[in-house]
Amino acid sequence: MYKLIKPVHGVNGSPISIAPGYPDLEDQFNEMGIPSIRAHDLYGPGDIDNGTHDDLETSQYQLLLMVPEDKKGHGRKVYADLTNKRSIFPNARNGMKNNSFEEAVSQANYEPTDAYFRKIINNERNSNPYLKREVMCRIGRSLLGSANPPENFQIYAMLAAELVKRYSVNYMNIGMKSPVRYYQIWNEPDLGGFFANSDPNVYYEFYGTVAREIKKVAPNVLVGGPSVAAGQEINSPYGRGFLQACKAKSYPLDFYSWHLYLHDKADPVQVAASAKLNRSLLDVLGLNHVKSYITEWGMTPYTTHETQNKMQSAKNAAFIIQSLIFMVYRDVDKAFYYRADGGTLGIFNDENRYTYPAQAFYLFNLMFETPYYISNIDIQLENARYGYIELEGRSESHSSPRRRKLLVSTYLLDKNFLKEEYQSKKYRQYYLDTNRDVDNIQDQYSIDKWFGGKNPKNMYSKNIKKEINNNHGPNPSNPEYNRYSFSGHNAIIQDPREPRYATAYIITEGGQLDNIRPSPVVSENIKRYPVKTNIGISWKVVVENIPKDSVVLLDVEYS
């Protein structure tokens, strides 16, 4: 039985410059065909409140990773001011403390979020022609925003409802072509750095309060959570415990969200295993209607100069494709890679217009021209032991489609790849422009660009408070899987019909990066020949000897 490939190639990050020093990537996001963008860690836009301090260790500030050492001290203030001033409700904390919704909602800074959401949704000139771009709004704070739970859950829920009214009900009033349809409530509450309360019942109550208030305003939007950090630990308080609480208390829950970073065992087989575990958990609990979303995933969450470069390698491109293919085979409904812009762990750099991972998203998006596939997960799990898996797409759901495509990844697990001593190609990276104090950004271009037209000198935040230090984060473990050595692989499409034409593209280290389309496989390396079978002659189209840690897309059309 043929199934439709699911659009699991959503991302975290923004096609719009996230801060001074970072690029606009609207054309690149469109060319990659990104269908879904999770508005998280945009450093202000999309955040109800923040409370970022400027006196933490420099290494904790994501956007300062590549900043020259002598600029990082001042960079902390630029980072904190940018994040705090661009968040939406500067008086949220005082209003909650004083039990006053009117105070909490007063003097709102909607302009930055308006500008980002409008541009992200409206800018799809060359985007995926088969899917409409969507935004998931994460209710909460960007990285290093206060980890203190909101002081008044009901008022915070009412602030969330104000966002929903603006971006899902009255969205046309601010020039958005379509509404925000997805709201995720908080991020990684199982980590003390995001939700500093070790009692999971506190988060359950918070989630239920916000979800119910959102549904009052817009019953048709989809709500979910908790974006649990340890997505493979399904029996944790934020896995099974959260789902049982939602069911027992009838909290609205349209999707269950979880994260998966594989650290030193960056093995896409674990993506398949975790996806199966989470879908099975939902079904066992009678939550068959609840979707399974991976709202963050990637090789690693650890940010260093080395990992930044490795995220832009051909090996990571092969990892991304293998993971996306496993998400297709397993029942994942949506997924959001972290992250696809020029931010920390992002796939773009300041040296090339494109990167190998960007090309990987482009090739995956091309599979929607041939969107029908047959699931053969057991075969692919076995193939992964030898360092390759594949996904075949057909243009029609019958035995004689006019077009067939084969997407192949030859990623091979290497436990040393993410270690500092494993050297990868170095790229010039983007970083926060710390030469500009936020209050001194007065040129109209910059005010429009990063603040939605509102002068940052007139913006402020009263949400800063001394942090509760309550680190209750889990230490996720990833199981081992047997692996064998890579011995080469061919991409093969076989059909009784003689092909009208065949073409192929390859992503491999050293390939061209001047275009979103990867290097073509030269025609003489695409073999096509007839073979005898027990039912007559069949035609094979073959790309031979695909290198390790590469991606190939073979495209064949028939008369």
Coordinates of C-alpha atoms in Angstrom, one line a residue:
M1 CA 0.0 0.0 0.0
Y2 CA 1.4 3.4 -1.0
K3 CA 1.5 6.2 1.5
L4 CA 2.2 9.9 1.2
I5 CA 5.5 11.3 2.3
K6 CA 5.0 13.6 5.3
P7 CA 6.5 17.1 5.4
V8 CA 8.9 16.4 8.3
H9 CA 11.5 18.9 7.0
G10 CA 10.4 21.8 9.2
V11 CA 13.1 23.8 11.0
N12 CA 13.8 26.0 14.0
G13 CA 15.3 29.4 13.1
S14 CA 14.3 32.3 10.9
P15 CA 14.7 33.3 7.2
I16 CA 14.7 36.9 8.5
S17 CA 17.9 38.1 10.2
I18 CA 17.7 37.3 13.9
A19 CA 20.1 40.0 15.0
P20 CA 22.7 42.5 13.8
G21 CA 25.5 40.5 12.2
Y22 CA 23.2 37.8 10.9
P23 CA 21.9 37.5 7.3
D24 CA 18.5 37.4 5.6
L25 CA 18.0 33.9 4.2
E26 CA 14.5 34.3 2.6
D27 CA 15.7 33.0 -0.8
Q28 CA 17.5 30.1 0.7
F29 CA 14.6 29.0 2.9
N30 CA 12.3 29.2 -0.2
E31 CA 14.7 27.2 -2.3
M32 CA 15.0 24.6 0.4
G33 CA 11.2 24.4 0.4
I34 CA 10.9 24.7 4.2
P35 CA 7.2 24.1 5.0
S36 CA 7.1 24.7 8.8
I37 CA 9.1 27.1 11.0
R38 CA 9.1 26.9 14.8
A39 CA 9.4 30.4 16.2
H40 CA 11.8 29.5 19.1
D41 CA 15.1 31.1 20.1
L42 CA 14.5 34.2 17.9
Y43 CA 15.7 36.2 20.9
G44 CA 12.6 38.3 21.6
P45 CA 10.2 37.9 18.7
G46 CA 7.5 35.4 19.6
D47 CA 8.3 35.6 23.3
I48 CA 5.7 36.6 25.8
D49 CA 8.4 37.8 28.3
N50 CA 12.1 37.1 28.9
G51 CA 14.2 38.3 31.8
T52 CA 17.6 37.6 30.3
H53 CA 20.5 38.8 32.6
D54 CA 23.7 40.2 31.2
D55 CA 26.0 38.8 34.0
L56 CA 26.1 35.1 33.1
E57 CA 29.1 33.3 31.9
T58 CA 29.9 34.4 28.4
S59 CA 29.8 30.8 27.1
Q60 CA 26.1 30.6 27.9
Y61 CA 25.0 33.2 25.4
Q62 CA 24.4 31.4 22.1
L63 CA 24.9 34.3 19.7
L64 CA 28.3 35.1 21.3
L65 CA 30.0 31.8 20.3
M66 CA 31.9 33.3 17.4
V67 CA 32.3 36.8 18.8
P68 CA 36.0 37.9 19.3
E69 CA 37.0 37.3 22.9
D70 CA 37.6 41.0 23.6
K71 CA 34.0 41.8 22.5
K72 CA 32.2 39.1 24.4
G73 CA 31.9 41.0 27.7
H74 CA 30.1 43.9 26.1
G75 CA 28.2 41.4 23.9
R76 CA 26.3 40.0 26.9
K77 CA 24.6 43.4 27.3
V78 CA 23.8 43.6 23.6
Y79 CA 22.3 40.1 23.7
A80 CA 20.3 40.7 26.9
D81 CA 18.9 44.1 25.7
L82 CA 18.0 42.7 22.3
T83 CA 16.2 39.7 23.8
N84 CA 14.4 41.6 26.6
K85 CA 13.3 44.6 24.6
R86 CA 12.0 42.7 21.6
S87 CA 9.8 40.4 23.8
I88 CA 6.1 41.3 23.7
F89 CA 4.9 42.2 27.2
P90 CA 7.5 44.3 29.1
N91 CA 5.2 44.6 32.2
A92 CA 4.2 40.9 32.3
R93 CA 6.0 40.1 35.6
N94 CA 4.8 43.2 37.5
G95 CA 1.3 42.5 36.3
M96 CA 1.4 38.9 37.4
K97 CA 2.9 39.9 40.8
N98 CA 0.2 42.5 41.3
N99 CA -2.6 40.2 40.0
S100 CA -3.4 42.8 37.3
F101 CA -3.9 41.6 33.7
E102 CA -4.3 45.3 32.7
E103 CA -0.8 46.0 33.9
A104 CA 0.7 42.8 32.5
V105 CA -0.7 43.5 29.0
S106 CA 0.1 47.3 29.0
Q107 CA 2.6 49.0 26.6
A108 CA 3.0 45.8 24.6
N109 CA 5.8 45.6 22.0
Y110 CA 4.0 43.7 19.3
E111 CA 5.9 45.3 16.4
P112 CA 9.0 43.0 16.3
T113 CA 6.9 39.8 16.4
D114 CA 4.4 41.3 13.9
A115 CA 7.3 41.9 11.5
Y116 CA 8.9 38.5 11.9
F117 CA 5.7 36.5 11.6
R118 CA 4.4 38.5 8.7
K119 CA 7.7 38.1 6.7
I120 CA 8.1 34.4 7.6
I121 CA 4.6 33.5 6.5
N122 CA 4.3 35.9 3.5
N123 CA 7.7 35.2 2.0
E124 CA 7.1 32.0 0.1
R125 CA 7.6 33.1 -3.5
N126 CA 9.6 30.0 -4.4
S127 CA 8.7 27.9 -1.5
N128 CA 7.5 24.3 -1.5
P129 CA 4.8 24.2 -4.3
Y130 CA 3.1 21.2 -2.6
L131 CA 2.9 22.5 0.9
K132 CA 1.9 25.9 2.5
R133 CA 4.3 27.5 4.9
E134 CA 3.2 27.4 8.5
V135 CA 4.5 28.9 11.8
M136 CA 4.5 27.2 15.2
C137 CA 4.6 29.8 18.0
R138 CA 6.3 28.6 21.1
I139 CA 4.6 30.1 24.2
G140 CA 7.4 31.0 26.5
R141 CA 10.9 32.4 26.3
S142 CA 14.1 32.2 24.3
L143 CA 17.3 30.6 25.6
L144 CA 18.5 32.4 28.7
G145 CA 15.1 34.0 29.3
S146 CA 14.2 33.5 32.9
A147 CA 13.7 29.9 34.1
N148 CA 11.3 31.1 36.8
P149 CA 7.8 29.7 36.2
P150 CA 5.3 32.5 35.6
E151 CA 4.1 33.9 38.9
N152 CA 0.4 33.9 37.9
F153 CA -0.6 31.1 35.6
Q154 CA -4.0 32.6 34.7
I155 CA -2.6 36.0 33.8
Y156 CA 0.1 34.4 31.7
A157 CA -2.5 32.3 30.0
M158 CA -4.5 35.4 29.2
L159 CA -1.3 37.0 27.7
A160 CA -1.0 33.9 25.5
A161 CA -4.6 34.3 24.5
E162 CA -3.7 37.9 23.3
L163 CA -1.1 36.4 21.0
V164 CA -3.6 33.9 19.6
K165 CA -6.2 36.7 19.0
R166 CA -3.6 38.7 17.1
Y167 CA -1.8 36.0 15.1
S168 CA -4.6 33.4 14.6
V169 CA -7.9 35.4 14.7
N170 CA -7.2 38.9 13.6
Y171 CA -4.0 38.1 11.6
M172 CA -5.1 39.9 8.5
N173 CA -5.1 43.2 10.4
I174 CA -1.3 43.1 10.5
G175 CA -0.9 41.9 6.9
M176 CA -0.4 38.2 7.4
K177 CA -1.6 36.1 4.5
S178 CA -2.5 33.1 6.8
P179 CA -2.8 32.5 10.5
V180 CA -0.5 30.9 13.0
R181 CA -2.1 27.4 13.5
Y182 CA 0.2 25.8 16.1
Y183 CA 1.0 26.8 19.7
Q184 CA 3.5 24.9 21.8
I185 CA 3.4 25.6 25.5
W186 CA 6.9 26.1 26.9
N187 CA 10.1 24.4 26.1
E188 CA 12.0 21.6 27.9
P189 CA 10.4 21.8 31.3
D190 CA 12.4 18.7 32.3
L191 CA 15.5 21.0 32.3
G192 CA 16.0 23.3 35.2
G193 CA 17.4 25.9 32.8
F194 CA 14.0 26.4 31.3
F195 CA 11.5 25.6 34.1
A196 CA 13.0 25.9 37.6
N197 CA 10.6 23.8 39.5
S198 CA 11.3 20.1 40.0
D199 CA 7.6 19.2 40.7
P200 CA 6.1 18.2 37.3
N201 CA 2.6 18.8 38.6
V202 CA 3.4 22.5 38.5
Y203 CA 4.1 22.3 34.8
Y204 CA 0.9 20.2 34.3
E205 CA -1.2 22.9 35.9
F206 CA 0.6 25.6 33.9
Y207 CA 0.1 23.7 30.6
G208 CA -3.6 23.1 31.3
T209 CA -4.3 26.7 32.2
V210 CA -2.7 28.1 29.1
A211 CA -4.1 25.4 26.7
R212 CA -7.6 26.0 27.9
E213 CA -7.4 29.8 27.6
I214 CA -6.0 29.4 24.0
K215 CA -8.8 27.1 23.0
K216 CA -11.4 29.6 24.3
V217 CA -10.1 32.2 21.9
A218 CA -9.5 30.0 18.9
P219 CA -10.9 26.4 19.2
N220 CA -9.4 25.4 15.8
V221 CA -5.8 26.1 16.5
L222 CA -3.6 23.2 17.6
V223 CA -2.0 23.2 21.1
G224 CA 0.6 20.9 22.5
G225 CA 3.7 20.4 24.6
P226 CA 5.8 19.9 26.6
S227 CA 8.8 19.7 24.1
V228 CA 10.5 17.3 26.6
A229 CA 14.3 17.5 26.2
A230 CA 14.8 13.7 26.8
G231 CA 12.5 12.5 24.1
Q232 CA 13.6 8.9 24.3
E233 CA 12.8 8.7 28.0
I234 CA 9.1 8.0 27.5
N235 CA 8.3 6.9 31.1
S236 CA 9.6 10.2 32.6
P237 CA 7.3 12.7 34.5
Y238 CA 7.2 14.8 31.3
G239 CA 6.5 11.8 29.0
R240 CA 4.0 9.3 30.4
G241 CA 3.3 11.5 33.4
F242 CA 2.4 14.6 31.4
L243 CA 0.2 12.6 29.0
Q244 CA -1.6 10.9 31.8
A245 CA -2.3 14.2 33.5
C246 CA -3.7 15.7 30.3
K247 CA -6.0 12.7 29.9
A248 CA -7.1 12.7 33.5
K249 CA -7.8 16.4 33.6
S250 CA -9.1 16.7 30.0
Y251 CA -6.5 19.3 29.1
P252 CA -6.5 20.2 25.4
L253 CA -3.8 18.3 23.6
D254 CA -3.5 18.2 19.8
F255 CA 0.2 17.2 19.6
Y256 CA 2.8 15.8 21.9
S257 CA 6.2 17.3 21.3
W258 CA 9.6 15.9 22.2
H259 CA 13.3 16.5 21.4
L260 CA 16.1 14.3 20.3
Y261 CA 19.8 15.2 20.3
L262 CA 22.1 12.2 19.9
H263 CA 25.3 13.6 21.4
D264 CA 28.2 11.1 21.0
K265 CA 25.9 8.5 19.4
A266 CA 24.6 10.4 16.4
D267 CA 22.8 7.5 14.9
P268 CA 19.6 8.0 12.8
V269 CA 18.5 4.5 13.9
Q270 CA 17.8 6.1 17.2
V271 CA 15.5 8.6 15.5
A272 CA 13.4 5.6 14.3
A273 CA 13.5 3.9 17.7
S274 CA 12.5 7.1 19.6
A275 CA 9.7 7.8 17.1
K276 CA 8.3 4.3 17.6
L277 CA 8.5 4.6 21.4
N278 CA 6.6 7.9 21.5
R279 CA 3.9 6.9 19.0
S280 CA 3.4 3.6 20.9
L281 CA 3.1 5.5 24.2
L282 CA 0.4 7.7 22.8
D283 CA -1.5 4.8 21.4
V284 CA -1.2 2.7 24.6
L285 CA -2.7 5.6 26.6
G286 CA -5.6 5.9 24.2
L287 CA -4.4 9.1 22.7
N288 CA -4.5 7.9 19.2
H289 CA -5.7 11.3 18.0
V290 CA -2.7 13.1 19.4
K291 CA 0.0 13.8 16.9
S292 CA 3.7 13.1 17.5
Y293 CA 6.0 16.1 16.8
I294 CA 9.8 16.3 17.1
T295 CA 10.2 20.0 17.7
E296 CA 14.0 19.9 18.1
W297 CA 16.4 17.4 16.7
G298 CA 20.0 17.2 15.5
M299 CA 23.4 15.6 16.0
T300 CA 24.2 17.6 19.1
P301 CA 23.0 20.4 21.3
Y302 CA 26.6 21.3 22.4
T303 CA 27.8 24.5 20.9
T304 CA 31.5 24.9 20.2
H305 CA 33.6 26.2 17.3
E306 CA 34.1 22.7 16.1
T307 CA 30.4 21.6 16.2
Q308 CA 29.4 24.8 14.4
N309 CA 31.6 23.8 11.5
K310 CA 30.5 20.1 11.6
M311 CA 26.9 21.1 11.3
Q312 CA 27.7 22.5 7.9
S313 CA 29.5 19.4 6.6
A314 CA 28.5 16.8 4.0
K315 CA 28.4 14.2 6.8
N316 CA 25.7 16.2 8.6
A317 CA 23.8 16.5 5.3
A318 CA 23.9 12.7 5.1
F319 CA 22.8 12.4 8.8
I320 CA 19.9 14.8 8.1
I321 CA 18.7 12.8 5.1
Q322 CA 18.9 9.5 6.9
S323 CA 17.0 10.9 9.9
L324 CA 14.3 12.5 7.7
I325 CA 13.8 9.2 5.9
F326 CA 13.4 7.3 9.2
M327 CA 10.9 9.9 10.3
V328 CA 8.9 9.2 7.1
Y329 CA 9.0 5.5 7.7
R330 CA 8.1 5.9 11.4
D331 CA 4.9 7.7 12.4
V332 CA 6.3 11.2 12.9
D333 CA 3.7 13.9 12.0
K334 CA 6.0 17.0 12.1
A335 CA 9.6 17.7 12.8
F336 CA 11.7 20.8 13.2
Y337 CA 15.5 20.6 12.8
Y338 CA 17.6 22.8 15.2
R339 CA 18.5 25.0 13.4
A340 CA 18.4 26.0 9.8
D341 CA 19.6 29.7 9.8
G342 CA 23.0 31.3 10.6
G343 CA 22.6 31.0 14.4
T344 CA 24.5 28.7 16.7
L345 CA 24.3 25.1 15.4
G346 CA 22.8 26.7 12.2
I347 CA 23.5 25.3 8.7
F348 CA 24.5 28.6 7.0
N349 CA 27.9 30.4 7.3
D350 CA 29.5 33.6 6.1
E351 CA 31.7 32.0 3.6
N352 CA 29.4 30.2 1.1
R353 CA 25.9 31.2 -0.1
Y354 CA 24.9 27.5 0.4
T355 CA 26.0 24.6 2.4
Y356 CA 25.7 20.8 2.1
P357 CA 22.9 20.5 4.7
A358 CA 20.9 23.3 2.8
Q359 CA 21.3 21.2 -0.3
A360 CA 20.1 18.1 1.7
F361 CA 16.8 19.9 2.6
Y362 CA 16.5 20.9 -1.1
L363 CA 16.8 17.3 -2.3
F364 CA 14.3 16.1 0.4
N365 CA 11.8 18.7 -0.8
L366 CA 12.2 17.5 -4.4
M367 CA 10.7 14.1 -3.2
F368 CA 7.3 15.8 -3.0
E369 CA 7.2 15.7 -6.8
T370 CA 7.0 11.9 -6.4
P371 CA 5.1 11.8 -3.1
Y372 CA 4.0 8.2 -2.9
Y373 CA 6.2 5.6 -1.1
I374 CA 6.0 2.1 0.3
S375 CA 7.2 1.7 3.9
N376 CA 10.0 -0.9 4.2
I377 CA 11.3 0.1 7.6
D378 CA 12.7 -3.3 8.6
I379 CA 14.9 -3.4 5.4
Q380 CA 16.1 0.1 6.0
L381 CA 17.0 -0.6 9.7
E382 CA 19.1 -3.5 8.5
N383 CA 20.7 -1.4 5.7
A384 CA 21.6 1.3 8.3
R385 CA 24.1 -1.2 9.8
Y386 CA 26.1 -0.9 6.6
G387 CA 25.8 2.8 6.4
Y388 CA 23.0 3.5 3.9
I389 CA 19.2 3.8 3.7
E390 CA 17.0 4.9 0.9
L391 CA 13.5 6.3 0.1
E392 CA 11.8 5.7 -3.2
G393 CA 9.1 8.1 -4.3
R394 CA 6.6 7.7 -7.1
S395 CA 4.5 10.3 -8.9
E396 CA 1.4 8.2 -8.9
S397 CA 0.2 5.5 -6.5
H398 CA 0.1 2.6 -9.0
S399 CA 2.6 0.1 -10.5
S400 CA 3.5 2.3 -13.5
P401 CA 4.2 5.8 -12.4
R402 CA 5.5 8.2 -15.0
R403 CA 8.3 9.3 -12.6
R404 CA 10.3 7.6 -9.9
K405 CA 12.9 9.1 -7.5
L406 CA 15.4 7.4 -5.2
L407 CA 16.9 9.3 -2.3
V408 CA 19.9 7.6 -0.8
S409 CA 22.1 8.5 2.3
T410 CA 25.3 6.7 3.0
Y411 CA 25.8 8.2 6.4
L412 CA 28.0 6.0 8.6
L413 CA 28.0 6.4 12.4
D414 CA 31.4 7.6 13.7
K415 CA 31.5 8.1 17.4
N416 CA 34.5 10.4 17.1
F417 CA 33.1 12.8 14.7
L418 CA 31.7 15.2 17.3
K419 CA 34.9 15.2 19.4
E420 CA 37.0 18.3 19.4
E421 CA 40.0 16.5 18.1
Y422 CA 38.2 15.3 15.0
Q423 CA 39.0 18.2 12.7
S424 CA 36.5 19.3 10.1
K425 CA 36.6 22.0 7.4
K426 CA 36.5 25.5 8.9
Y427 CA 34.1 28.1 7.7
R428 CA 33.8 31.8 8.5
Q429 CA 30.8 32.0 10.7
Y430 CA 28.2 34.7 11.4
Y431 CA 28.2 36.3 14.9
L432 CA 26.4 39.1 16.8
D433 CA 27.5 42.6 15.9
T434 CA 28.5 43.8 19.4
N435 CA 29.7 47.2 18.2
R436 CA 26.2 48.5 18.4
D437 CA 24.5 49.1 21.7
V438 CA 20.8 48.5 21.3
D439 CA 19.8 51.9 22.6
N440 CA 22.0 53.5 20.0
I441 CA 20.5 51.8 17.0
Q442 CA 18.8 54.8 15.5
D443 CA 18.9 54.4 11.8
Q444 CA 15.6 53.7 10.3
Y445 CA 16.8 50.6 8.3
S446 CA 17.9 48.9 11.6
I447 CA 14.9 50.0 13.5
D448 CA 12.6 48.5 10.8
K449 CA 14.8 45.4 10.4
W450 CA 15.2 44.2 14.0
F451 CA 12.5 46.0 15.9
G452 CA 9.5 46.1 13.5
G453 CA 9.8 49.9 13.2
K454 CA 9.7 50.7 16.9
N455 CA 12.6 52.7 18.3
P456 CA 14.5 50.4 20.7
K457 CA 15.4 53.5 22.8
N458 CA 11.7 53.6 23.8
M459 CA 11.5 49.9 24.6
Y460 CA 12.1 48.4 28.0
S461 CA 11.6 45.3 30.1
K462 CA 10.6 44.9 33.7
N463 CA 10.7 41.1 33.6
I464 CA 14.2 40.7 35.0
K465 CA 14.4 38.9 38.3
K466 CA 17.0 36.9 40.3
E467 CA 16.9 33.4 39.0
I468 CA 15.9 30.3 41.0
N469 CA 18.7 27.8 40.7
N470 CA 17.0 24.5 40.4
N471 CA 18.8 22.2 37.9
H472 CA 16.8 19.0 37.7
G473 CA 17.7 18.1 34.1
P474 CA 17.9 14.4 33.0
N475 CA 20.9 12.7 31.7
P476 CA 19.5 10.9 28.7
S477 CA 21.2 7.7 27.5
N478 CA 21.2 6.5 24.0
P479 CA 21.4 2.7 23.4
E480 CA 24.1 1.2 21.3
Y481 CA 23.3 -0.4 17.9
N482 CA 25.6 -2.9 16.0
R483 CA 27.3 -1.4 13.0
Y484 CA 29.3 -3.0 10.3
S485 CA 31.9 -1.4 8.0
F486 CA 30.8 0.6 4.9
S487 CA 31.5 -1.3 1.7
G488 CA 30.0 1.1 -0.9
H489 CA 26.5 1.4 -2.2
N490 CA 24.7 1.9 -5.5
A491 CA 21.4 3.7 -6.1
I492 CA 19.2 1.5 -8.3
I493 CA 15.8 2.0 -9.8
Q494 CA 14.5 -1.1 -11.8
D495 CA 11.4 -1.1 -14.0
P496 CA 10.0 -3.1 -16.9
R497 CA 9.9 0.1 -19.0
E498 CA 12.8 1.7 -20.7
P499 CA 13.5 5.1 -19.1
R500 CA 13.0 8.2 -21.2
Y501 CA 15.6 10.1 -19.2
A502 CA 17.6 9.8 -16.0
T503 CA 19.5 12.4 -13.9
A504 CA 21.1 12.4 -10.5
Y505 CA 22.7 14.8 -8.0
I506 CA 25.2 14.1 -5.3
I507 CA 26.1 15.8 -2.0
T508 CA 29.6 14.9 -0.9
E509 CA 32.5 16.7 0.8
G510 CA 34.2 18.8 -1.8
G511 CA 31.1 19.2 -3.9
Q512 CA 30.1 22.6 -5.4
L513 CA 28.4 25.1 -3.0
D514 CA 27.5 27.9 -5.4
N515 CA 24.0 26.7 -5.9
I516 CA 21.2 25.1 -3.9
R517 CA 21.2 22.3 -6.4
P518 CA 24.1 19.9 -5.6
S519 CA 26.7 18.7 -8.0
P520 CA 25.2 16.7 -10.9
V521 CA 26.3 13.1 -11.4
V522 CA 27.9 13.1 -14.8
S523 CA 25.8 11.2 -17.3
E524 CA 28.4 8.6 -18.1
N525 CA 28.3 7.6 -14.4
I526 CA 24.6 6.9 -14.6
K527 CA 24.3 3.4 -16.0
R528 CA 21.2 2.1 -17.7
Y529 CA 20.9 -1.3 -19.2
P530 CA 18.4 -4.2 -19.6
V531 CA 18.5 -7.3 -17.5
K532 CA 16.7 -10.6 -17.9
T533 CA 14.2 -11.6 -15.2
N534 CA 11.8 -14.5 -14.8
I535 CA 9.0 -12.4 -16.3
G536 CA 11.1 -10.9 -19.2
I537 CA 13.3 -7.9 -19.7
S538 CA 13.6 -5.2 -17.0
W539 CA 15.6 -1.9 -17.1
K540 CA 18.0 -0.9 -14.4
V541 CA 19.2 2.7 -13.8
V542 CA 22.2 2.8 -11.5
V543 CA 24.5 5.3 -9.9
E544 CA 27.5 3.3 -8.8
N545 CA 29.9 3.5 -5.9
I546 CA 28.3 6.3 -3.8
P547 CA 31.0 7.5 -1.3
K548 CA 30.5 7.2 2.4
D549 CA 28.7 10.2 4.1
S550 CA 27.1 11.3 0.9
V551 CA 23.6 11.9 -0.4
V552 CA 22.3 11.0 -3.9
L553 CA 19.0 11.7 -5.6
L554 CA 18.3 9.6 -8.7
D555 CA 15.4 10.9 -10.8
V556 CA 14.0 8.7 -13.6
E557 CA 11.1 9.5 -16.0
Y558 CA 9.3 7.1 -18.2
S559 CA 7.3 7.7 -21.4

